Amino acid sequence: MIQQVEEPDPSLEIRLKAQELQNYLPEFNKIVSSIEDDRTRNIIRDYYALGMTDAQISKDIGLSWKRIYQIRSDYIKTLS
């Protein structure tokens, strides 16, 4: 007898991941709200919450993408 293998439902997987991400939201918001520097806070929020690239953020803020990367990287290093 041949056993049928069910194909994964991509929409179900997406809903499950979305629920998982919702569990992290309070902690993420706590971290972001604790960032005192407005520019750094906006960069972190735009990059991690909104999924913007450094180049997209640089256009909004008016800094080079390299500077955006440096600010974000410097902040991340303070978390460890």
PDB file of C-alpha atoms in Angstrom:
ATOM      1  CA  MET A   1       0.000   0.000   0.000  1.00  0.00           C
ATOM      2  CA  ILE A   2       1.319   3.452  -0.918  1.00  0.00           C
ATOM      3  CA  GLN A   3       1.135   6.027   1.826  1.00  0.00           C
ATOM      4  CA  GLN A   4       0.123   9.511   0.741  1.00  0.00           C
ATOM      5  CA  VAL A   5       2.202  12.353   2.037  1.00  0.00           C
ATOM      6  CA  GLU A   6       0.307  15.576   2.602  1.00  0.00           C
ATOM      7  CA  GLU A   7       1.878  18.650   1.120  1.00  0.00           C
ATOM      8  CA  PRO A   8       2.434  21.449   3.615  1.00  0.00           C
ATOM      9  CA  ASP A   9      -0.067  24.302   3.431  1.00  0.00           C
ATOM     10  CA  PRO A  10       1.990  27.480   2.842  1.00  0.00           C
ATOM     11  CA  SER A  11      -0.809  29.743   4.073  1.00  0.00           C
ATOM     12  CA  LEU A  12      -1.027  27.772   7.321  1.00  0.00           C
ATOM     13  CA  GLU A  13       2.733  28.035   7.787  1.00  0.00           C
ATOM     14  CA  ILE A  14       2.574  31.793   7.243  1.00  0.00           C
ATOM     15  CA  ARG A  15      -0.249  32.165   9.793  1.00  0.00           C
ATOM     16  CA  LEU A  16       1.692  30.127  12.346  1.00  0.00           C
ATOM     17  CA  LYS A  17       4.834  32.236  11.817  1.00  0.00           C
ATOM     18  CA  ALA A  18       2.768  35.424  12.114  1.00  0.00           C
ATOM     19  CA  GLN A  19       1.390  34.209  15.449  1.00  0.00           C
ATOM     20  CA  GLU A  20       4.899  33.360  16.614  1.00  0.00           C
ATOM     21  CA  LEU A  21       6.111  36.834  15.689  1.00  0.00           C
ATOM     22  CA  GLN A  22       3.231  38.383  17.621  1.00  0.00           C
ATOM     23  CA  ASN A  23       4.610  36.697  20.746  1.00  0.00           C
ATOM     24  CA  TYR A  24       7.860  38.634  20.304  1.00  0.00           C
ATOM     25  CA  LEU A  25       6.186  41.990  19.714  1.00  0.00           C
ATOM     26  CA  PRO A  26       5.929  43.149  23.351  1.00  0.00           C
ATOM     27  CA  GLU A  27       9.621  42.495  23.975  1.00  0.00           C
ATOM     28  CA  PHE A  28      10.588  44.151  20.694  1.00  0.00           C
ATOM     29  CA  ASN A  29       8.505  47.227  21.534  1.00  0.00           C
ATOM     30  CA  LYS A  30      10.091  47.352  24.975  1.00  0.00           C
ATOM     31  CA  ILE A  31      13.577  47.300  23.471  1.00  0.00           C
ATOM     32  CA  VAL A  32      12.759  49.901  20.815  1.00  0.00           C
ATOM     33  CA  SER A  33      11.078  52.250  23.287  1.00  0.00           C
ATOM     34  CA  SER A  34      14.151  52.074  25.533  1.00  0.00           C
ATOM     35  CA  ILE A  35      16.382  53.549  22.802  1.00  0.00           C
ATOM     36  CA  GLU A  36      16.940  57.144  23.852  1.00  0.00           C
ATOM     37  CA  ASP A  37      18.305  58.479  20.559  1.00  0.00           C
ATOM     38  CA  ASP A  38      15.420  59.173  18.135  1.00  0.00           C
ATOM     39  CA  ARG A  39      17.490  58.506  15.023  1.00  0.00           C
ATOM     40  CA  THR A  40      18.750  55.152  16.301  1.00  0.00           C
ATOM     41  CA  ARG A  41      15.248  54.190  17.449  1.00  0.00           C
ATOM     42  CA  ASN A  42      13.823  54.955  14.013  1.00  0.00           C
ATOM     43  CA  ILE A  43      16.575  53.027  12.245  1.00  0.00           C
ATOM     44  CA  ILE A  44      16.079  49.955  14.438  1.00  0.00           C
ATOM     45  CA  ARG A  45      12.288  50.111  14.039  1.00  0.00           C
ATOM     46  CA  ASP A  46      12.429  50.640  10.287  1.00  0.00           C
ATOM     47  CA  TYR A  47      14.949  47.847   9.737  1.00  0.00           C
ATOM     48  CA  TYR A  48      13.600  45.158  12.063  1.00  0.00           C
ATOM     49  CA  ALA A  49       9.883  45.917  12.267  1.00  0.00           C
ATOM     50  CA  LEU A  50       9.170  47.348   8.840  1.00  0.00           C
ATOM     51  CA  GLY A  51      11.734  45.325   6.906  1.00  0.00           C
ATOM     52  CA  MET A  52      13.321  48.321   5.237  1.00  0.00           C
ATOM     53  CA  THR A  53      16.826  48.074   3.831  1.00  0.00           C
ATOM     54  CA  ASP A  54      19.653  50.370   4.879  1.00  0.00           C
ATOM     55  CA  ALA A  55      19.367  52.060   1.455  1.00  0.00           C
ATOM     56  CA  GLN A  56      15.635  52.713   1.946  1.00  0.00           C
ATOM     57  CA  ILE A  57      16.199  54.090   5.433  1.00  0.00           C
ATOM     58  CA  SER A  58      19.040  56.273   4.181  1.00  0.00           C
ATOM     59  CA  LYS A  59      16.712  57.936   1.664  1.00  0.00           C
ATOM     60  CA  ASP A  60      14.176  58.698   4.413  1.00  0.00           C
ATOM     61  CA  ILE A  61      16.720  59.992   6.930  1.00  0.00           C
ATOM     62  CA  GLY A  62      19.212  61.627   4.579  1.00  0.00           C
ATOM     63  CA  LEU A  63      22.304  59.696   5.640  1.00  0.00           C
ATOM     64  CA  SER A  64      24.382  57.263   3.608  1.00  0.00           C
ATOM     65  CA  TRP A  65      23.427  53.604   3.785  1.00  0.00           C
ATOM     66  CA  LYS A  66      26.871  52.936   5.254  1.00  0.00           C
ATOM     67  CA  ARG A  67      26.137  55.336   8.116  1.00  0.00           C
ATOM     68  CA  ILE A  68      22.744  53.695   8.683  1.00  0.00           C
ATOM     69  CA  TYR A  69      24.473  50.313   8.871  1.00  0.00           C
ATOM     70  CA  GLN A  70      27.062  51.681  11.291  1.00  0.00           C
ATOM     71  CA  ILE A  71      24.434  53.192  13.627  1.00  0.00           C
ATOM     72  CA  ARG A  72      22.398  49.978  13.601  1.00  0.00           C
ATOM     73  CA  SER A  73      25.456  47.792  14.095  1.00  0.00           C
ATOM     74  CA  ASP A  74      26.756  49.934  16.951  1.00  0.00           C
ATOM     75  CA  TYR A  75      23.412  49.724  18.716  1.00  0.00           C
ATOM     76  CA  ILE A  76      23.153  45.940  18.299  1.00  0.00           C
ATOM     77  CA  LYS A  77      26.591  45.557  19.887  1.00  0.00           C
ATOM     78  CA  THR A  78      25.276  47.297  23.037  1.00  0.00           C
ATOM     79  CA  LEU A  79      22.653  44.583  23.519  1.00  0.00           C
ATOM     80  CA  SER A  80      25.123  41.814  24.286  1.00  0.00           C
TER      81      SER A  80
END
